[in-house]
Amino acid sequence: ADVSRSFEGVDALQGVSLEIHRHEVVGLIGPNGAGKSTLVNILTGFDRPTSGAVELDGKAITSWSAHRRGRSGLARTFQHSHAFRQLSVRENVEVAALGVGSSPRRARATATEILGLLRLDRYADAPAGSLPHGDERRLGVARALATDPLFVLMDEPAAGLPEAEVPEFAAVVRSVRDDHNAGVLLIDHNMALIMDVCDRLLVLDQGRTLAEGTPDEIRENLDVVAAYLGESAVHEGDP
Ligand code: ADP
Ligand code: MG
């Protein structure tokens, strides 16, 4: 809550508060440099706030390591691939499950299920480093899901996905919410995807909260629309 983060001379976040509940998809949008990735880093323990606190189920976890947060149900994807490039796609997913304490046998079963869900099974034995960009993004989501998370924070997971695969990706996000009962934070610049899949949106600009609300409310907030979503994005998002 009320998180701020300054890098030398740059206030990347200034008093931003965000609450994510299980079983909802919260969209985090805003122009490049708004502070979206910084917020994800702070929530998942890859960075520390200059001031403010992070809580999980009412417990202060600000001092917890990223690994401890991961084991407690906080999973994330990265804007840039963090896969082990020489390991196979399947091994990457298994390693993620092992990392939160799964038995090898259970990790294998988990990997099979998740590779199927994300349609990565055809690449199961290929080195992760050989994946096309869009599939690499999906591998990031697969590795997050392999930890059986309570919350999944996704930093531009659909960037580079061919347009034709976006609806299928939207279905995966809904499935994380509806079948895994997880809370999802989704960062993306594809407004059609965001408006389609999110229950609630937070709009950041230059480290501050610019607007918060349902997709309909955000769409009606003309200032936001004009400045950040752009004409085409608004029409694209309309039914
Ligand atoms: P977004 O993900 O919304 O594009 P970021 O959270 O990556 O934005 O960045 C927010 C601001 O913080 C930017 O001005 C960026 O240059 C700055 N910033 C992010 N990470 C660092 C860092 N490690 N060191 C210095 N400045 C940083
Ligand atoms: Mg970013």
mmCIF file of N, CA, C and O in Angstrom, residues 32-133:
data_model
loop_
_atom_site.group_PDB
_atom_site.id
_atom_site.type_symbol
_atom_site.label_atom_id
_atom_site.label_comp_id
_atom_site.label_asym_id
_atom_site.label_seq_id
_atom_site.Cartn_x
_atom_site.Cartn_y
_atom_site.Cartn_z
ATOM 1 N N ASN A 32 4.973 3.905 -21.538
ATOM 2 C CA ASN A 32 6.304 3.419 -21.164
ATOM 3 C C ASN A 32 6.933 4.370 -20.155
ATOM 4 O O ASN A 32 6.835 5.585 -20.291
ATOM 5 N N GLY A 33 7.542 3.793 -19.113
ATOM 6 C CA GLY A 33 8.164 4.607 -18.084
ATOM 7 C C GLY A 33 7.222 5.026 -16.977
ATOM 8 O O GLY A 33 7.613 5.750 -16.056
ATOM 9 N N ALA A 34 5.956 4.571 -17.026
ATOM 10 C CA ALA A 34 4.952 4.974 -16.031
ATOM 11 C C ALA A 34 5.234 4.378 -14.655
ATOM 12 O O ALA A 34 4.764 4.895 -13.640
ATOM 13 N N GLY A 35 5.972 3.263 -14.631
ATOM 14 C CA GLY A 35 6.269 2.629 -13.339
ATOM 15 C C GLY A 35 5.625 1.261 -13.172
ATOM 16 O O GLY A 35 5.658 0.674 -12.090
ATOM 17 N N LYS A 36 5.075 0.709 -14.248
ATOM 18 C CA LYS A 36 4.351 -0.568 -14.166
ATOM 19 C C LYS A 36 5.271 -1.719 -13.745
ATOM 20 O O LYS A 36 4.953 -2.459 -12.813
ATOM 21 N N SER A 37 6.401 -1.853 -14.433
ATOM 22 C CA SER A 37 7.319 -2.949 -14.089
ATOM 23 C C SER A 37 7.901 -2.745 -12.693
ATOM 24 O O SER A 37 8.098 -3.713 -11.948
ATOM 25 N N THR A 38 8.168 -1.494 -12.336
ATOM 26 C CA THR A 38 8.684 -1.211 -10.995
ATOM 27 C C THR A 38 7.697 -1.695 -9.939
ATOM 28 O O THR A 38 8.084 -2.294 -8.931
ATOM 29 N N LEU A 39 6.414 -1.470 -10.172
ATOM 30 C CA LEU A 39 5.396 -1.914 -9.213
ATOM 31 C C LEU A 39 5.381 -3.440 -9.105
ATOM 32 O O LEU A 39 5.332 -3.994 -7.999
ATOM 33 N N VAL A 40 5.454 -4.121 -10.239
ATOM 34 C CA VAL A 40 5.503 -5.592 -10.217
ATOM 35 C C VAL A 40 6.753 -6.070 -9.478
ATOM 36 O O VAL A 40 6.696 -6.998 -8.663
ATOM 37 N N ASN A 41 7.882 -5.428 -9.739
ATOM 38 C CA ASN A 41 9.131 -5.806 -9.053
ATOM 39 C C ASN A 41 8.993 -5.655 -7.541
ATOM 40 O O ASN A 41 9.472 -6.497 -6.770
ATOM 41 N N ILE A 42 8.330 -4.590 -7.117
ATOM 42 C CA ILE A 42 8.181 -4.341 -5.680
ATOM 43 C C ILE A 42 7.210 -5.353 -5.059
ATOM 44 O O ILE A 42 7.451 -5.882 -3.975
ATOM 45 N N LEU A 43 6.135 -5.651 -5.764
ATOM 46 C CA LEU A 43 5.155 -6.601 -5.216
ATOM 47 C C LEU A 43 5.741 -7.998 -5.108
ATOM 48 O O LEU A 43 5.385 -8.764 -4.205
ATOM 49 N N THR A 44 6.648 -8.355 -6.035
ATOM 50 C CA THR A 44 7.165 -9.722 -6.062
ATOM 51 C C THR A 44 8.536 -9.855 -5.384
ATOM 52 O O THR A 44 9.089 -10.946 -5.364
ATOM 53 N N GLY A 45 9.070 -8.750 -4.867
ATOM 54 C CA GLY A 45 10.310 -8.848 -4.096
ATOM 55 C C GLY A 45 11.576 -8.761 -4.923
ATOM 56 O O GLY A 45 12.667 -9.036 -4.415
ATOM 57 N N PHE A 46 11.462 -8.369 -6.193
ATOM 58 C CA PHE A 46 12.653 -8.174 -7.023
ATOM 59 C C PHE A 46 13.209 -6.770 -6.837
ATOM 60 O O PHE A 46 14.270 -6.437 -7.348
ATOM 61 N N ASP A 47 12.468 -5.928 -6.123
ATOM 62 C CA ASP A 47 12.908 -4.580 -5.810
ATOM 63 C C ASP A 47 12.239 -4.206 -4.479
ATOM 64 O O ASP A 47 11.261 -4.853 -4.082
ATOM 65 N N ARG A 48 12.779 -3.221 -3.784
ATOM 66 C CA ARG A 48 12.203 -2.779 -2.514
ATOM 67 C C ARG A 48 11.664 -1.368 -2.680
ATOM 68 O O ARG A 48 12.286 -0.554 -3.368
ATOM 69 N N PRO A 49 10.548 -1.062 -2.019
ATOM 70 C CA PRO A 49 10.055 0.314 -2.091
ATOM 71 C C PRO A 49 10.944 1.248 -1.271
ATOM 72 O O PRO A 49 11.545 0.819 -0.281
ATOM 73 N N THR A 50 11.040 2.501 -1.698
ATOM 74 C CA THR A 50 11.725 3.514 -0.906
ATOM 75 C C THR A 50 10.891 3.816 0.328
ATOM 76 O O THR A 50 11.400 4.041 1.414
ATOM 77 N N SER A 51 9.558 3.825 0.154
ATOM 78 C CA SER A 51 8.649 3.878 1.299
ATOM 79 C C SER A 51 7.393 3.106 0.943
ATOM 80 O O SER A 51 7.147 2.815 -0.226
ATOM 81 N N GLY A 52 6.616 2.765 1.951
ATOM 82 C CA GLY A 52 5.403 1.992 1.716
ATOM 83 C C GLY A 52 5.603 0.528 2.056
ATOM 84 O O GLY A 52 6.709 0.110 2.396
ATOM 85 N N ALA A 53 4.532 -0.248 1.971
ATOM 86 C CA ALA A 53 4.568 -1.640 2.415
ATOM 87 C C ALA A 53 3.838 -2.544 1.439
ATOM 88 O O ALA A 53 2.941 -2.113 0.718
ATOM 89 N N VAL A 54 4.253 -3.803 1.418
ATOM 90 C CA VAL A 54 3.592 -4.824 0.611
ATOM 91 C C VAL A 54 3.002 -5.860 1.553
ATOM 92 O O VAL A 54 3.672 -6.300 2.495
ATOM 93 N N GLU A 55 1.735 -6.207 1.341
ATOM 94 C CA GLU A 55 1.081 -7.198 2.196
ATOM 95 C C GLU A 55 0.535 -8.344 1.365
ATOM 96 O O GLU A 55 0.115 -8.156 0.219
ATOM 97 N N LEU A 56 0.547 -9.519 1.966
ATOM 98 C CA LEU A 56 -0.085 -10.696 1.359
ATOM 99 C C LEU A 56 -1.026 -11.278 2.400
ATOM 100 O O LEU A 56 -0.589 -11.627 3.501
ATOM 101 N N ASP A 57 -2.306 -11.354 2.083
ATOM 102 C CA ASP A 57 -3.300 -11.831 3.054
ATOM 103 C C ASP A 57 -3.191 -11.087 4.384
ATOM 104 O O ASP A 57 -3.261 -11.704 5.449
ATOM 105 N N GLY A 58 -2.973 -9.776 4.326
ATOM 106 C CA GLY A 58 -2.925 -8.979 5.540
ATOM 107 C C GLY A 58 -1.599 -9.046 6.296
ATOM 108 O O GLY A 58 -1.431 -8.396 7.328
ATOM 109 N N LYS A 59 -0.649 -9.831 5.789
ATOM 110 C CA LYS A 59 0.642 -9.991 6.446
ATOM 111 C C LYS A 59 1.668 -9.107 5.745
ATOM 112 O O LYS A 59 1.739 -9.105 4.518
ATOM 113 N N ALA A 60 2.468 -8.371 6.509
ATOM 114 C CA ALA A 60 3.510 -7.544 5.899
ATOM 115 C C ALA A 60 4.610 -8.433 5.343
ATOM 116 O O ALA A 60 5.171 -9.257 6.057
ATOM 117 N N ILE A 61 4.889 -8.312 4.055
ATOM 118 C CA ILE A 61 5.915 -9.161 3.436
ATOM 119 C C ILE A 61 7.003 -8.314 2.775
ATOM 120 O O ILE A 61 7.806 -8.827 2.003
ATOM 121 N N THR A 62 7.022 -7.007 3.094
ATOM 122 C CA THR A 62 7.949 -6.086 2.430
ATOM 123 C C THR A 62 9.397 -6.553 2.520
ATOM 124 O O THR A 62 10.179 -6.340 1.607
ATOM 125 N N SER A 63 9.752 -7.209 3.633
ATOM 126 C CA SER A 63 11.148 -7.629 3.806
ATOM 127 C C SER A 63 11.401 -9.034 3.258
ATOM 128 O O SER A 63 12.536 -9.508 3.289
ATOM 129 N N TRP A 64 10.369 -9.699 2.767
ATOM 130 C CA TRP A 64 10.545 -11.073 2.285
ATOM 131 C C TRP A 64 11.306 -11.105 0.963
ATOM 132 O O TRP A 64 11.126 -10.233 0.103
ATOM 133 N N SER A 65 12.100 -12.152 0.781
ATOM 134 C CA SER A 65 12.804 -12.340 -0.486
ATOM 135 C C SER A 65 11.815 -12.727 -1.579
ATOM 136 O O SER A 65 10.701 -13.184 -1.296
ATOM 137 N N ALA A 66 12.243 -12.548 -2.824
ATOM 138 C CA ALA A 66 11.405 -12.967 -3.955
ATOM 139 C C ALA A 66 11.094 -14.460 -3.864
ATOM 140 O O ALA A 66 9.980 -14.895 -4.144
ATOM 141 N N HIS A 67 12.081 -15.237 -3.470
ATOM 142 C CA HIS A 67 11.886 -16.688 -3.390
ATOM 143 C C HIS A 67 10.822 -17.063 -2.358
ATOM 144 O O HIS A 67 9.934 -17.875 -2.614
ATOM 145 N N ARG A 68 10.883 -16.432 -1.194
ATOM 146 C CA ARG A 68 9.891 -16.723 -0.155
ATOM 147 C C ARG A 68 8.493 -16.307 -0.618
ATOM 148 O O ARG A 68 7.515 -17.000 -0.365
ATOM 149 N N ARG A 69 8.415 -15.173 -1.327
ATOM 150 C CA ARG A 69 7.106 -14.747 -1.842
ATOM 151 C C ARG A 69 6.596 -15.737 -2.861
ATOM 152 O O ARG A 69 5.403 -16.041 -2.923
ATOM 153 N N GLY A 70 7.526 -16.257 -3.692
ATOM 154 C CA GLY A 70 7.144 -17.255 -4.692
ATOM 155 C C GLY A 70 6.576 -18.500 -4.049
ATOM 156 O O GLY A 70 5.559 -19.040 -4.487
ATOM 157 N N ARG A 71 7.207 -18.937 -2.984
ATOM 158 C CA ARG A 71 6.726 -20.137 -2.288
ATOM 159 C C ARG A 71 5.408 -19.885 -1.579
ATOM 160 O O ARG A 71 4.678 -20.829 -1.263
ATOM 161 N N SER A 72 5.111 -18.608 -1.312
ATOM 162 C CA SER A 72 3.866 -18.269 -0.625
ATOM 163 C C SER A 72 2.731 -17.944 -1.589
ATOM 164 O O SER A 72 1.671 -17.479 -1.166
ATOM 165 N N GLY A 73 2.968 -18.155 -2.880
ATOM 166 C CA GLY A 73 1.857 -18.031 -3.824
ATOM 167 C C GLY A 73 1.894 -16.835 -4.748
ATOM 168 O O GLY A 73 0.957 -16.599 -5.499
ATOM 169 N N LEU A 74 2.979 -16.052 -4.701
ATOM 170 C CA LEU A 74 3.095 -14.889 -5.589
ATOM 171 C C LEU A 74 3.968 -15.263 -6.785
ATOM 172 O O LEU A 74 5.167 -15.486 -6.616
ATOM 173 N N ALA A 75 3.381 -15.350 -7.962
ATOM 174 C CA ALA A 75 4.155 -15.696 -9.151
ATOM 175 C C ALA A 75 4.145 -14.531 -10.130
ATOM 176 O O ALA A 75 3.258 -13.695 -10.104
ATOM 177 N N ARG A 76 5.157 -14.504 -10.998
ATOM 178 C CA ARG A 76 5.235 -13.402 -11.957
ATOM 179 C C ARG A 76 5.771 -13.893 -13.290
ATOM 180 O O ARG A 76 6.371 -14.961 -13.390
ATOM 181 N N THR A 77 5.540 -13.097 -14.307
ATOM 182 C CA THR A 77 6.273 -13.285 -15.556
ATOM 183 C C THR A 77 7.101 -12.021 -15.763
ATOM 184 O O THR A 77 6.827 -10.981 -15.168
ATOM 185 N N PHE A 78 8.125 -12.136 -16.606
ATOM 186 C CA PHE A 78 9.036 -11.022 -16.843
ATOM 187 C C PHE A 78 8.798 -10.437 -18.225
ATOM 188 O O PHE A 78 8.380 -11.135 -19.152
ATOM 189 N N GLN A 79 9.114 -9.142 -18.336
ATOM 190 C CA GLN A 79 8.973 -8.484 -19.632
ATOM 191 C C GLN A 79 9.980 -9.074 -20.619
ATOM 192 O O GLN A 79 9.715 -9.149 -21.808
ATOM 193 N N HIS A 80 11.136 -9.487 -20.098
ATOM 194 C CA HIS A 80 12.128 -10.150 -20.945
ATOM 195 C C HIS A 80 12.305 -11.569 -20.431
ATOM 196 O O HIS A 80 12.252 -11.796 -19.228
ATOM 197 N N SER A 81 12.523 -12.502 -21.331
ATOM 198 C CA SER A 81 12.543 -13.913 -20.966
ATOM 199 C C SER A 81 13.577 -14.218 -19.897
ATOM 200 O O SER A 81 14.715 -13.771 -19.954
ATOM 201 N N HIS A 82 13.165 -14.988 -18.888
ATOM 202 C CA HIS A 82 14.080 -15.461 -17.856
ATOM 203 C C HIS A 82 14.215 -16.974 -17.922
ATOM 204 O O HIS A 82 14.632 -17.602 -16.969
ATOM 205 N N ALA A 83 13.865 -17.556 -19.066
ATOM 206 C CA ALA A 83 13.919 -19.015 -19.187
ATOM 207 C C ALA A 83 15.372 -19.490 -19.229
ATOM 208 O O ALA A 83 16.282 -18.741 -19.598
ATOM 209 N N PHE A 84 15.574 -20.759 -18.845
ATOM 210 C CA PHE A 84 16.881 -21.389 -19.028
ATOM 211 C C PHE A 84 16.931 -21.862 -20.466
ATOM 212 O O PHE A 84 16.264 -22.824 -20.843
ATOM 213 N N ARG A 85 17.736 -21.171 -21.274
ATOM 214 C CA ARG A 85 17.655 -21.356 -22.722
ATOM 215 C C ARG A 85 18.064 -22.744 -23.189
ATOM 216 O O ARG A 85 17.547 -23.251 -24.168
ATOM 217 N N GLN A 86 19.023 -23.357 -22.469
ATOM 218 C CA GLN A 86 19.492 -24.681 -22.906
ATOM 219 C C GLN A 86 18.585 -25.803 -22.430
ATOM 220 O O GLN A 86 18.591 -26.890 -23.005
ATOM 221 N N LEU A 87 17.814 -25.544 -21.382
ATOM 222 C CA LEU A 87 16.891 -26.582 -20.909
ATOM 223 C C LEU A 87 15.696 -26.642 -21.851
ATOM 224 O O LEU A 87 15.356 -25.671 -22.514
ATOM 225 N N SER A 88 15.059 -27.820 -21.882
ATOM 226 C CA SER A 88 13.872 -27.944 -22.722
ATOM 227 C C SER A 88 12.726 -27.144 -22.105
ATOM 228 O O SER A 88 12.767 -26.753 -20.930
ATOM 229 N N VAL A 89 11.714 -26.923 -22.928
ATOM 230 C CA VAL A 89 10.524 -26.214 -22.476
ATOM 231 C C VAL A 89 9.919 -26.942 -21.268
ATOM 232 O O VAL A 89 9.590 -26.337 -20.248
ATOM 233 N N ARG A 90 9.826 -28.277 -21.389
ATOM 234 C CA ARG A 90 9.270 -29.065 -20.277
ATOM 235 C C ARG A 90 10.107 -28.916 -19.011
ATOM 236 O O ARG A 90 9.566 -28.702 -17.921
ATOM 237 N N GLU A 91 11.451 -28.990 -19.177
ATOM 238 C CA GLU A 91 12.330 -28.874 -18.010
ATOM 239 C C GLU A 91 12.188 -27.505 -17.341
ATOM 240 O O GLU A 91 12.212 -27.394 -16.114
ATOM 241 N N ASN A 92 12.010 -26.464 -18.149
ATOM 242 C CA ASN A 92 11.827 -25.131 -17.575
ATOM 243 C C ASN A 92 10.602 -25.080 -16.672
ATOM 244 O O ASN A 92 10.637 -24.467 -15.603
ATOM 245 N N VAL A 93 9.527 -25.719 -17.104
ATOM 246 C CA VAL A 93 8.302 -25.698 -16.305
ATOM 247 C C VAL A 93 8.484 -26.563 -15.052
ATOM 248 O O VAL A 93 8.066 -26.198 -13.949
ATOM 249 N N GLU A 94 9.165 -27.713 -15.216
ATOM 250 C CA GLU A 94 9.410 -28.591 -14.069
ATOM 251 C C GLU A 94 10.277 -27.892 -13.015
ATOM 252 O O GLU A 94 10.008 -27.995 -11.813
ATOM 253 N N VAL A 95 11.299 -27.176 -13.483
ATOM 254 C CA VAL A 95 12.183 -26.475 -12.552
ATOM 255 C C VAL A 95 11.398 -25.446 -11.732
ATOM 256 O O VAL A 95 11.619 -25.288 -10.522
ATOM 257 N N ALA A 96 10.439 -24.785 -12.377
ATOM 258 C CA ALA A 96 9.623 -23.798 -11.658
ATOM 259 C C ALA A 96 8.811 -24.484 -10.555
ATOM 260 O O ALA A 96 8.706 -23.977 -9.431
ATOM 261 N N ALA A 97 8.266 -25.668 -10.870
ATOM 262 C CA ALA A 97 7.477 -26.403 -9.869
ATOM 263 C C ALA A 97 8.383 -26.910 -8.740
ATOM 264 O O ALA A 97 8.040 -26.805 -7.555
ATOM 265 N N LEU A 98 9.564 -27.426 -9.113
ATOM 266 C CA LEU A 98 10.516 -27.917 -8.104
ATOM 267 C C LEU A 98 10.937 -26.780 -7.173
ATOM 268 O O LEU A 98 11.119 -26.971 -5.974
ATOM 269 N N GLY A 99 11.042 -25.589 -7.747
ATOM 270 C CA GLY A 99 11.505 -24.427 -6.981
ATOM 271 C C GLY A 99 10.573 -24.043 -5.847
ATOM 272 O O GLY A 99 10.981 -23.372 -4.893
ATOM 273 N N VAL A 100 9.305 -24.442 -5.926
ATOM 274 C CA VAL A 100 8.387 -24.148 -4.821
ATOM 275 C C VAL A 100 8.091 -25.414 -4.018
ATOM 276 O O VAL A 100 7.129 -25.464 -3.253
ATOM 277 N N GLY A 101 8.917 -26.453 -4.206
ATOM 278 C CA GLY A 101 8.831 -27.600 -3.312
ATOM 279 C C GLY A 101 8.062 -28.813 -3.827
ATOM 280 O O GLY A 101 7.805 -29.743 -3.074
ATOM 281 N N SER A 102 7.688 -28.817 -5.125
ATOM 282 C CA SER A 102 7.029 -30.004 -5.673
ATOM 283 C C SER A 102 7.991 -31.185 -5.688
ATOM 284 O O SER A 102 9.193 -30.999 -5.872
ATOM 285 N N SER A 103 7.469 -32.402 -5.569
ATOM 286 C CA SER A 103 8.284 -33.593 -5.800
ATOM 287 C C SER A 103 8.545 -33.695 -7.296
ATOM 288 O O SER A 103 7.775 -33.152 -8.099
ATOM 289 N N PRO A 104 9.636 -34.375 -7.712
ATOM 290 C CA PRO A 104 9.915 -34.524 -9.145
ATOM 291 C C PRO A 104 8.723 -35.136 -9.893
ATOM 292 O O PRO A 104 8.394 -34.710 -11.004
ATOM 293 N N ARG A 105 8.082 -36.105 -9.285
ATOM 294 C CA ARG A 105 6.960 -36.769 -9.922
ATOM 295 C C ARG A 105 5.794 -35.792 -10.139
ATOM 296 O O ARG A 105 5.196 -35.723 -11.210
ATOM 297 N N ARG A 106 5.513 -35.016 -9.114
ATOM 298 C CA ARG A 106 4.433 -34.042 -9.198
ATOM 299 C C ARG A 106 4.788 -32.930 -10.189
ATOM 300 O O ARG A 106 3.938 -32.444 -10.930
ATOM 301 N N ALA A 107 6.078 -32.541 -10.211
ATOM 302 C CA ALA A 107 6.517 -31.497 -11.140
ATOM 303 C C ALA A 107 6.301 -31.952 -12.583
ATOM 304 O O ALA A 107 5.894 -31.162 -13.440
ATOM 305 N N ARG A 108 6.553 -33.244 -12.837
ATOM 306 C CA ARG A 108 6.341 -33.760 -14.204
ATOM 307 C C ARG A 108 4.872 -33.703 -14.588
ATOM 308 O O ARG A 108 4.520 -33.287 -15.690
ATOM 309 N N ALA A 109 4.008 -34.102 -13.657
ATOM 310 C CA ALA A 109 2.565 -34.088 -13.931
ATOM 311 C C ALA A 109 2.070 -32.654 -14.149
ATOM 312 O O ALA A 109 1.301 -32.367 -15.069
ATOM 313 N N THR A 110 2.563 -31.752 -13.307
ATOM 314 C CA THR A 110 2.192 -30.341 -13.430
ATOM 315 C C THR A 110 2.611 -29.804 -14.798
ATOM 316 O O THR A 110 1.845 -29.117 -15.485
ATOM 317 N N ALA A 111 3.841 -30.130 -15.203
ATOM 318 C CA ALA A 111 4.354 -29.635 -16.479
ATOM 319 C C ALA A 111 3.484 -30.136 -17.633
ATOM 320 O O ALA A 111 3.147 -29.370 -18.543
ATOM 321 N N THR A 112 3.120 -31.401 -17.599
ATOM 322 C CA THR A 112 2.291 -31.953 -18.670
ATOM 323 C C THR A 112 0.966 -31.204 -18.771
ATOM 324 O O THR A 112 0.536 -30.812 -19.859
ATOM 325 N N GLU A 113 0.349 -30.963 -17.620
ATOM 326 C CA GLU A 113 -0.944 -30.289 -17.610
ATOM 327 C C GLU A 113 -0.824 -28.855 -18.140
ATOM 328 O O GLU A 113 -1.606 -28.418 -18.993
ATOM 329 N N ILE A 114 0.184 -28.145 -17.662
ATOM 330 C CA ILE A 114 0.298 -26.725 -18.004
ATOM 331 C C ILE A 114 0.767 -26.523 -19.444
ATOM 332 O O ILE A 114 0.306 -25.606 -20.129
ATOM 333 N N LEU A 115 1.651 -27.393 -19.921
ATOM 334 C CA LEU A 115 2.078 -27.271 -21.319
ATOM 335 C C LEU A 115 0.880 -27.496 -22.242
ATOM 336 O O LEU A 115 0.763 -26.858 -23.291
ATOM 337 N N GLY A 116 -0.025 -28.370 -21.831
ATOM 338 C CA GLY A 116 -1.245 -28.587 -22.612
ATOM 339 C C GLY A 116 -2.134 -27.351 -22.594
ATOM 340 O O GLY A 116 -2.604 -26.892 -23.642
ATOM 341 N N LEU A 117 -2.350 -26.808 -21.408
ATOM 342 C CA LEU A 117 -3.216 -25.635 -21.254
ATOM 343 C C LEU A 117 -2.714 -24.485 -22.127
ATOM 344 O O LEU A 117 -3.493 -23.765 -22.748
ATOM 345 N N LEU A 118 -1.397 -24.310 -22.186
ATOM 346 C CA LEU A 118 -0.826 -23.182 -22.912
ATOM 347 C C LEU A 118 -0.407 -23.554 -24.336
ATOM 348 O O LEU A 118 0.237 -22.773 -25.023
ATOM 349 N N ARG A 119 -0.802 -24.749 -24.759
ATOM 350 C CA ARG A 119 -0.482 -25.226 -26.110
ATOM 351 C C ARG A 119 1.003 -25.149 -26.412
ATOM 352 O O ARG A 119 1.413 -24.744 -27.510
ATOM 353 N N LEU A 120 1.780 -25.529 -25.438
ATOM 354 C CA LEU A 120 3.223 -25.582 -25.642
ATOM 355 C C LEU A 120 3.682 -27.026 -25.754
ATOM 356 O O LEU A 120 4.882 -27.292 -25.871
ATOM 357 N N ASP A 121 2.750 -27.977 -25.718
ATOM 358 C CA ASP A 121 3.165 -29.390 -25.675
ATOM 359 C C ASP A 121 3.966 -29.796 -26.908
ATOM 360 O O ASP A 121 4.879 -30.604 -26.817
ATOM 361 N N ARG A 122 3.648 -29.173 -28.050
ATOM 362 C CA ARG A 122 4.402 -29.552 -29.259
ATOM 363 C C ARG A 122 5.867 -29.144 -29.176
ATOM 364 O O ARG A 122 6.698 -29.622 -29.923
ATOM 365 N N TYR A 123 6.193 -28.222 -28.263
ATOM 366 C CA TYR A 123 7.589 -27.780 -28.104
ATOM 367 C C TYR A 123 8.239 -28.385 -26.872
ATOM 368 O O TYR A 123 9.345 -27.990 -26.500
ATOM 369 N N ALA A 124 7.561 -29.329 -26.221
ATOM 370 C CA ALA A 124 7.998 -29.776 -24.885
ATOM 371 C C ALA A 124 9.481 -30.126 -24.821
ATOM 372 O O ALA A 124 10.165 -29.790 -23.856
ATOM 373 N N ASP A 125 9.994 -30.774 -25.875
ATOM 374 C CA ASP A 125 11.378 -31.255 -25.830
ATOM 375 C C ASP A 125 12.371 -30.311 -26.498
ATOM 376 O O ASP A 125 13.565 -30.583 -26.528
ATOM 377 N N ALA A 126 11.884 -29.213 -27.024
ATOM 378 C CA ALA A 126 12.771 -28.252 -27.684
ATOM 379 C C ALA A 126 13.461 -27.379 -26.638
ATOM 380 O O ALA A 126 12.889 -27.106 -25.576
ATOM 381 N N PRO A 127 14.697 -26.928 -26.922
ATOM 382 C CA PRO A 127 15.345 -25.995 -25.994
ATOM 383 C C PRO A 127 14.539 -24.696 -25.908
ATOM 384 O O PRO A 127 14.051 -24.203 -26.937
ATOM 385 N N ALA A 128 14.391 -24.172 -24.696
ATOM 386 C CA ALA A 128 13.585 -22.964 -24.519
ATOM 387 C C ALA A 128 14.117 -21.819 -25.378
ATOM 388 O O ALA A 128 13.362 -20.987 -25.868
ATOM 389 N N GLY A 129 15.452 -21.804 -25.584
ATOM 390 C CA GLY A 129 16.059 -20.730 -26.357
ATOM 391 C C GLY A 129 15.681 -20.737 -27.820
ATOM 392 O O GLY A 129 15.940 -19.776 -28.533
ATOM 393 N N SER A 130 15.071 -21.829 -28.288
ATOM 394 C CA SER A 130 14.716 -21.919 -29.702
ATOM 395 C C SER A 130 13.270 -21.499 -29.972
ATOM 396 O O SER A 130 12.827 -21.507 -31.121
ATOM 397 N N LEU A 131 12.536 -21.122 -28.933
ATOM 398 C CA LEU A 131 11.117 -20.804 -29.127
ATOM 399 C C LEU A 131 10.914 -19.498 -29.882
ATOM 400 O O LEU A 131 11.645 -18.534 -29.651
ATOM 401 N N PRO A 132 9.910 -19.447 -30.755
ATOM 402 C CA PRO A 132 9.500 -18.166 -31.325
ATOM 403 C C PRO A 132 9.052 -17.234 -30.192
ATOM 404 O O PRO A 132 8.636 -17.716 -29.128
ATOM 405 N N HIS A 133 9.130 -15.928 -30.452
ATOM 406 C CA HIS A 133 8.919 -14.937 -29.396
ATOM 407 C C HIS A 133 7.591 -15.108 -28.659
ATOM 408 O O HIS A 133 7.536 -15.093 -27.430
#
